[in-house]
Short mmCIF file of C-alpha atoms in Angstrom, two decimals:
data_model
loop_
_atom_site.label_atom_id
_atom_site.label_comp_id
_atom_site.label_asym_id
_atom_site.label_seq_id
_atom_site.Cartn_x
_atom_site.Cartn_y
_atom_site.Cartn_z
CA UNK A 15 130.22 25.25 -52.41
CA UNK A 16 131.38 21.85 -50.56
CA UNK A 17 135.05 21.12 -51.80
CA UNK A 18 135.03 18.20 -50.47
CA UNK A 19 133.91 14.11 -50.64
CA UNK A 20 133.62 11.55 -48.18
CA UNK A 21 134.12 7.84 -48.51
CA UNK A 22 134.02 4.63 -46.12
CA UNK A 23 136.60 1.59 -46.40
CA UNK A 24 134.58 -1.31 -47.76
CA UNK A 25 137.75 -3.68 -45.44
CA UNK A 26 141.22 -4.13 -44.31
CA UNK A 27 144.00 -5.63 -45.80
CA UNK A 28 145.72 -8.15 -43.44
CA UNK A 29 149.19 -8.68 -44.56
CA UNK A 30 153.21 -9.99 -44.36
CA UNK A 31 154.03 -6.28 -43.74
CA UNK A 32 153.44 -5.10 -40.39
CA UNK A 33 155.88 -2.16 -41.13
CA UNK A 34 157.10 0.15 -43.43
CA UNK A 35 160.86 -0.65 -44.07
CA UNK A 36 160.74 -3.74 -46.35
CA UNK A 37 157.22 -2.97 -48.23
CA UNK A 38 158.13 -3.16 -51.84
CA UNK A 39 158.14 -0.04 -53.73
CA UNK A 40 155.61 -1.71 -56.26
CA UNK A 41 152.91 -4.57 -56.40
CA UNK A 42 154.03 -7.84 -58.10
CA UNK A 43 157.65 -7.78 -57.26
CA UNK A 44 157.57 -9.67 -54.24
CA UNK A 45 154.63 -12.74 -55.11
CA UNK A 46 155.76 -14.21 -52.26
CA UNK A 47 153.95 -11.60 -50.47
CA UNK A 48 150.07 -12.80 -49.52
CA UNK A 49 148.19 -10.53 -48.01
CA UNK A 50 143.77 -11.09 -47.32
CA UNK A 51 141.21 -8.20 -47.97
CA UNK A 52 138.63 -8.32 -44.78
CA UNK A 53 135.47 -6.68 -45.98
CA UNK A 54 133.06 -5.38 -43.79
CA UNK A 55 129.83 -7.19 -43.11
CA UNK A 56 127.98 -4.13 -44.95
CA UNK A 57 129.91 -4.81 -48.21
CA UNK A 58 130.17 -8.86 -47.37
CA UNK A 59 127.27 -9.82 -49.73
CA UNK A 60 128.00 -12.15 -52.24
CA UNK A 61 126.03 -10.62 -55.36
CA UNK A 62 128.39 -7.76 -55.17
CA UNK A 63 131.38 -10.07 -56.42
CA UNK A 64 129.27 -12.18 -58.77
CA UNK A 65 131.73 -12.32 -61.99
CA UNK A 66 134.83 -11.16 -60.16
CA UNK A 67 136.46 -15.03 -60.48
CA UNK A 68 137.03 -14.83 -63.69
CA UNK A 69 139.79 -12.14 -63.19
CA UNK A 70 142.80 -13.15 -62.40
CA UNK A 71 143.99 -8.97 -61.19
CA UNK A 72 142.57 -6.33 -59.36
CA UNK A 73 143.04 -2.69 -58.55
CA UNK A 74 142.56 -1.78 -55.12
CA UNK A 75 141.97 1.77 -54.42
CA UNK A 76 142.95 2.31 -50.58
CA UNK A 77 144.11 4.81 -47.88
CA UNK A 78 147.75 5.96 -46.95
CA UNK A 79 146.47 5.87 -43.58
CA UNK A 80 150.03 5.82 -41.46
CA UNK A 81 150.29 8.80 -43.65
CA UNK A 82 147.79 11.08 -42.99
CA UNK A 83 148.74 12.87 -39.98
CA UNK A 84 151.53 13.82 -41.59
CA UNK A 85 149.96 15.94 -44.19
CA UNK A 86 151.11 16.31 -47.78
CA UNK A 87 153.97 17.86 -49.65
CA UNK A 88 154.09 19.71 -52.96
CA UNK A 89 158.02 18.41 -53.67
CA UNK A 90 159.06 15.02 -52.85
CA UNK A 91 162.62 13.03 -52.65
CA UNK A 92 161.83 9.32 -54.24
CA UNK A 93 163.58 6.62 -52.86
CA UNK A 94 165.13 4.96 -56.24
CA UNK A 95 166.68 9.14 -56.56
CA UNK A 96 168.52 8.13 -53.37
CA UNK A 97 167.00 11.24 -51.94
CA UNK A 98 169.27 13.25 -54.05
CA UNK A 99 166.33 14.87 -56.24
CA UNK A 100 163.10 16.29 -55.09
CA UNK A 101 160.41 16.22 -58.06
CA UNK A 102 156.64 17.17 -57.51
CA UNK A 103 154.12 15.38 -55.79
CA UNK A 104 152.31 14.60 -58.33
CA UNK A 105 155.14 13.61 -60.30
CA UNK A 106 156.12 10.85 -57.61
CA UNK A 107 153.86 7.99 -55.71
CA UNK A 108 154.31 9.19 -52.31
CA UNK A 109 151.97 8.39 -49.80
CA UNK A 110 152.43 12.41 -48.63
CA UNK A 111 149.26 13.57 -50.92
CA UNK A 112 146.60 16.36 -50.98
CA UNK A 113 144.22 12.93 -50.92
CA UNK A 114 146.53 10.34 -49.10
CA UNK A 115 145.16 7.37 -51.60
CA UNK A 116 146.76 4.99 -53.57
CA UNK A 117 146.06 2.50 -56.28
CA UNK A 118 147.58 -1.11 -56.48
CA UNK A 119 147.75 -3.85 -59.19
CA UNK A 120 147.65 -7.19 -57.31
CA UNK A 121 146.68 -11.07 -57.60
CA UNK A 122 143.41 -12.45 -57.25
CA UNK A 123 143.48 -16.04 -55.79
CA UNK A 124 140.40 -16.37 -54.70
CA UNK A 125 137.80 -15.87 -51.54
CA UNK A 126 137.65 -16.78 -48.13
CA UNK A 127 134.58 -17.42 -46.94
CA UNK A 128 133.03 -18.73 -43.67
CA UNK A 129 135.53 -16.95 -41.37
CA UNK A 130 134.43 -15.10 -38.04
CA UNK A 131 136.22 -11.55 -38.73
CA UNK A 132 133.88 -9.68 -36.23
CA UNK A 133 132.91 -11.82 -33.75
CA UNK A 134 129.84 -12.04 -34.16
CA UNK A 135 129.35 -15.99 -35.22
CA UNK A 136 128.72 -15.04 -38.46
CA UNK A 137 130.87 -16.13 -41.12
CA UNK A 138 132.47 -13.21 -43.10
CA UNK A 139 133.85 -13.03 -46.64
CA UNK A 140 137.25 -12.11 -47.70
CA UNK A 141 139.51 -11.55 -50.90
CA UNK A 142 142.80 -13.53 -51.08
CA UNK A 143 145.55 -11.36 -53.45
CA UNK A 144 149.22 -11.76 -54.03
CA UNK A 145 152.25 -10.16 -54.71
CA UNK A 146 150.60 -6.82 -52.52
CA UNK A 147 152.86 -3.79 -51.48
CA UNK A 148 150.41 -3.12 -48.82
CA UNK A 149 150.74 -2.13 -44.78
CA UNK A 150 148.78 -4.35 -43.05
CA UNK A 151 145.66 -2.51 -41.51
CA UNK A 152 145.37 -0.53 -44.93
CA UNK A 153 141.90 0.80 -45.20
CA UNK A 154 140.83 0.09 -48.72
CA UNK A 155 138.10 2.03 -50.41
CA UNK A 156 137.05 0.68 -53.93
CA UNK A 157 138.22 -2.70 -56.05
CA UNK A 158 137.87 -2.82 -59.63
CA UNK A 159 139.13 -5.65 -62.34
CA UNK A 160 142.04 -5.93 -63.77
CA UNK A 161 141.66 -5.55 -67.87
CA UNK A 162 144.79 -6.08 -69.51
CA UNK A 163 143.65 -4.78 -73.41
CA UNK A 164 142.86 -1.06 -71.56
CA UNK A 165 145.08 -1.19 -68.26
CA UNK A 166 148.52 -2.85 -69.67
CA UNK A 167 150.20 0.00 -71.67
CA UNK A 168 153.78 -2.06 -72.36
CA UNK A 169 154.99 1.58 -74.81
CA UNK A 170 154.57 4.18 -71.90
CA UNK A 171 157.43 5.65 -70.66
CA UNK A 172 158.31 5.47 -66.99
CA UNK A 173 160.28 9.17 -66.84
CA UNK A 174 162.80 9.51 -64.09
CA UNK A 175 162.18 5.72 -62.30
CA UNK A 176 164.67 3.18 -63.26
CA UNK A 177 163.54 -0.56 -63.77
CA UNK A 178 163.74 -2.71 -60.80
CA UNK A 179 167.22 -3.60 -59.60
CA UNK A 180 169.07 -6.89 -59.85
CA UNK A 181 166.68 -9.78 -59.01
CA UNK A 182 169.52 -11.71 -59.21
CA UNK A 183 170.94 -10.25 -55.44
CA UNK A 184 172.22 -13.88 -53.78
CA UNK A 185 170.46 -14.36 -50.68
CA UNK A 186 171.89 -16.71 -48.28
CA UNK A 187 170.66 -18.20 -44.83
CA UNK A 188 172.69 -18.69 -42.21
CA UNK A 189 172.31 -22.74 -40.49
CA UNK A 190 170.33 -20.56 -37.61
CA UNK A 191 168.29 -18.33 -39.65
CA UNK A 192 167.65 -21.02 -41.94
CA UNK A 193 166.43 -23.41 -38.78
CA UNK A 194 164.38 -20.47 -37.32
CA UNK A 195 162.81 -20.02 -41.19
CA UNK A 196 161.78 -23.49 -41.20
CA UNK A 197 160.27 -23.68 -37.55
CA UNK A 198 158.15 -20.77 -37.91
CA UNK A 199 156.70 -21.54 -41.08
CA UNK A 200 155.76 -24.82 -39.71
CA UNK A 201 154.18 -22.89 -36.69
CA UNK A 202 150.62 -22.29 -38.22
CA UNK A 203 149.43 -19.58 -38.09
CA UNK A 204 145.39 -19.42 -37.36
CA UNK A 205 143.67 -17.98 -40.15
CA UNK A 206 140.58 -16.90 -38.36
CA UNK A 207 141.41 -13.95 -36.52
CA UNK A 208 139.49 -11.72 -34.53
CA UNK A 209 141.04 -8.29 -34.87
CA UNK A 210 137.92 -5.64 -34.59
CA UNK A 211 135.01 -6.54 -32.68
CA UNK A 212 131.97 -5.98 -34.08
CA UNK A 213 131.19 -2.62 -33.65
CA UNK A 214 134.74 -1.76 -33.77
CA UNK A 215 134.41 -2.84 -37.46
CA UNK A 216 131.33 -1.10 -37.58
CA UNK A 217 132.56 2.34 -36.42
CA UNK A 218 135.67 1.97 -39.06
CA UNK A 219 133.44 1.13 -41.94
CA UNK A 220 131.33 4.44 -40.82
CA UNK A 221 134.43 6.48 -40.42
CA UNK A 222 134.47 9.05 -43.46
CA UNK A 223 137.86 9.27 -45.28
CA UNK A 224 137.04 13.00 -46.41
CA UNK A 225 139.16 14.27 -49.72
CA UNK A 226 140.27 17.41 -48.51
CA UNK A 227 143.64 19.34 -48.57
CA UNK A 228 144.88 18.86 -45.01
CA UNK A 229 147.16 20.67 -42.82
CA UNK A 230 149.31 18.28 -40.72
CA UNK A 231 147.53 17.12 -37.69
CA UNK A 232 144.17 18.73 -38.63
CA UNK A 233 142.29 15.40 -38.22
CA UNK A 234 142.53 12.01 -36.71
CA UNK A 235 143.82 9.26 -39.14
CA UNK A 236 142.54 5.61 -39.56
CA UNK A 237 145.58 4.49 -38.18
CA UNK A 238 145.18 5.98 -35.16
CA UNK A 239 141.73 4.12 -34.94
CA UNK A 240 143.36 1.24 -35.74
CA UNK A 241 146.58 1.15 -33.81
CA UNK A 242 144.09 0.61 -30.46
CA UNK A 243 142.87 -2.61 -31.92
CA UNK A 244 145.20 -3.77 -34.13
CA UNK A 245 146.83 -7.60 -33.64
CA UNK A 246 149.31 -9.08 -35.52
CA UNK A 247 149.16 -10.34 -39.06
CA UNK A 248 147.92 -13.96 -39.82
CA UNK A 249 149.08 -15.50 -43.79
CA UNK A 250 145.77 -15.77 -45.63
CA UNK A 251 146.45 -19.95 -46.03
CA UNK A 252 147.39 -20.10 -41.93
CA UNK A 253 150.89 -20.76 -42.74
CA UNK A 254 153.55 -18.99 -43.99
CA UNK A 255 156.59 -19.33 -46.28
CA UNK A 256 159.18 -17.54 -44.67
CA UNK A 257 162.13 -18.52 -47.14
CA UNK A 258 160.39 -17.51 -50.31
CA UNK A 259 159.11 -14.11 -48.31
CA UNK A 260 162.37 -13.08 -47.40
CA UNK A 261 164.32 -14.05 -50.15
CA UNK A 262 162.24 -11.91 -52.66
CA UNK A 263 161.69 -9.11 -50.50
CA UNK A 264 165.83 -8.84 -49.96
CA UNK A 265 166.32 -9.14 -53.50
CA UNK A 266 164.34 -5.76 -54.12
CA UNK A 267 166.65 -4.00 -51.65
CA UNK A 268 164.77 -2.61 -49.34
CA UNK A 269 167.15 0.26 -48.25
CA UNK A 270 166.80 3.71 -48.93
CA UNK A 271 168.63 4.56 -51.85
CA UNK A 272 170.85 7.13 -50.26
CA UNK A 273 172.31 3.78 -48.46
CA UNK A 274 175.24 4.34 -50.81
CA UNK A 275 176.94 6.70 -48.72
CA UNK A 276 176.78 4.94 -45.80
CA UNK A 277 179.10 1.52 -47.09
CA UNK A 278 180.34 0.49 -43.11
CA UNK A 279 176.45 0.30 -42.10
CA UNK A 280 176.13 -3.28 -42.74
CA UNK A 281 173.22 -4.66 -40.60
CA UNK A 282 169.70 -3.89 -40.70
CA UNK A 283 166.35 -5.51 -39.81
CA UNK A 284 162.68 -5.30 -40.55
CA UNK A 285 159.14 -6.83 -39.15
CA UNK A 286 157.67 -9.48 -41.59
CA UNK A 287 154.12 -10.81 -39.71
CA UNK A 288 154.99 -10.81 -35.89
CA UNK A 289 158.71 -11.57 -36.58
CA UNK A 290 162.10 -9.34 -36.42
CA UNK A 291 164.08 -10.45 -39.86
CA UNK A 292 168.06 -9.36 -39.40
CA UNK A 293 170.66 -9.35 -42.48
CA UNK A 294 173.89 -7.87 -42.89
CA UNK A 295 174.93 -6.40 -46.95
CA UNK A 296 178.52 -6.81 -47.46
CA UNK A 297 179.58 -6.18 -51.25
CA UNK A 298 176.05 -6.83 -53.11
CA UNK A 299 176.00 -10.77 -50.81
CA UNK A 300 172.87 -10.65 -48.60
CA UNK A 301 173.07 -12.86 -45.43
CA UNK A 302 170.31 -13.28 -43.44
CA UNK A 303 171.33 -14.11 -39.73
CA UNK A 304 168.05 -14.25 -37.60
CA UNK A 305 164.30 -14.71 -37.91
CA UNK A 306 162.92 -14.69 -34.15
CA UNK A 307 159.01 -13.20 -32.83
CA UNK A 308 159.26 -9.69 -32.13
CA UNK A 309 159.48 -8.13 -28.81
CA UNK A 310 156.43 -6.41 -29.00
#
């Protein structure tokens, strides 16, 4: 008997997060964060969306795909446990997963239609969503509405994960930061971006995501696909609102939480879009000292 089921990504998510370090640990708690589903011209048809404006949430049901070459683990160390406490896999959200997918609450504002995503001089059709925890180039597999009578459960417990930490974290510019902020997000951004050609695209959509327990390195990931044609991240609007990014996304601390016992590291940095974002923590104050385009 076959053990196992194959899928195809319907799209890609393009968004702010072009790396790991700084993706929130959940949707919604950066909205700041905008991020643009590119669907595949198989799954680009109109009629399959019919009724999907009057939602104002989705779930996305996607790949862990800079994950999967790594294999999976049956214990885990969660971040918020400062990597003090292993619990089960299935106990935990890691990406590190017998089946490396994961499911996602985000906005819906809207489609983008008309766009040339494959080059191919047709126009394409995208989803526009907010407040996403997602790495862009994430291969997503299913969406499905939000309900909030049968999805929002506000008397579960959340076991051994503590409530978001202090929103109220000051976050402060410095004049140059500040200046850099405001000149980027003034540099648009274009939001027509070619980033697959067309059969590119087409070989990803074919590519079967197969739900199988996996020893590390048994088989080739999406990301490795996708790191060969992969450009940088474009804001779903062309522009992009660098203050309001970074400010939420420092106020969820993005450090590990083992961070603790390390109080004379003080600097750190992380990739927003094509940019390098540098802070330094001292005492709970956040200053951010530089926003400047990557090196790579």
């Amino acid at each position: 008997m076959d053990d196992s089921y194959s899928f195809r990504p319907i799209g890609l998510v393009r968004s702010c997060y072009t790396g790991k370090f700084g993706i929130p640990r959940q949707p919604g708690l950066v909205t700041a964060a905008e991020a643009r589903l590119e669907l595949f011209a198989e799954f680009a048809r109109e009629e399959a969306f019919a009724g999907l404006e009057g939602f104002s949430h989705l779930w996305l049901l996607f790949v862990f795909h800079d994950a999967i070459a790594e294999g999976w683990r049956p214990t885990v160390r969660p971040p918020r446990l400062g990597g003090r406490r292993k619990v089960g896999v299935f106990a935990s959200r890691s990406p590190h997963r017998p089946n490396p997918i994961g499911l996602s609450a985000v906005e819906f504002r809207g489609f983008v239609r008309g766009f040339d995503r494959e080059g191919n001089g047709q126009g394409g059709l995208a989803l526009r969503l907010g407040g996403v925890d997602l790495l862009d180039g994430t291969p997503v597999l299913d969406i499905k509405p939000y309900v909030p009578y049968a999805d929002c459960l506000p008397q579960a417990s959340s076991g051994f994960v503590p409530p978001p930490r202090d929103q109220e974290r000051e976050v402060i510019f410095s004049p140059q930061a500040l200046a850099q902020a405001r000149e980027l997000s003034q540099r648009r951004v274009p939001a027509q971006r070619v980033s697959l050609t067309h059969a590119q695209a087409r070989e990803l959509s074919q590519r079967q995501v197969t739900a199988k327990t996996r020893a590390p390195g048994q088989a080739q990931s999406l990301a490795q696909a996708q790191a060969q044609t992969q450009e940088q991240a474009a804001a779903p609007d062309g522009e992009r609102h660098l203050v309001e990014l970074v400010t939420q996304v420092l106020r969820q601390d993005p450090r590990p939480g083992y961070m603790d016992r390390y109080p004379e590291r003080q600097d750190f940095a992380m990739r927003l879009y094509d940019l390098e974002v540098r802070w330094r923590e001292n005492q709970g104050r956040i200053l951010v000292t530089a926003l400047e385009l990557a090196a790579d």
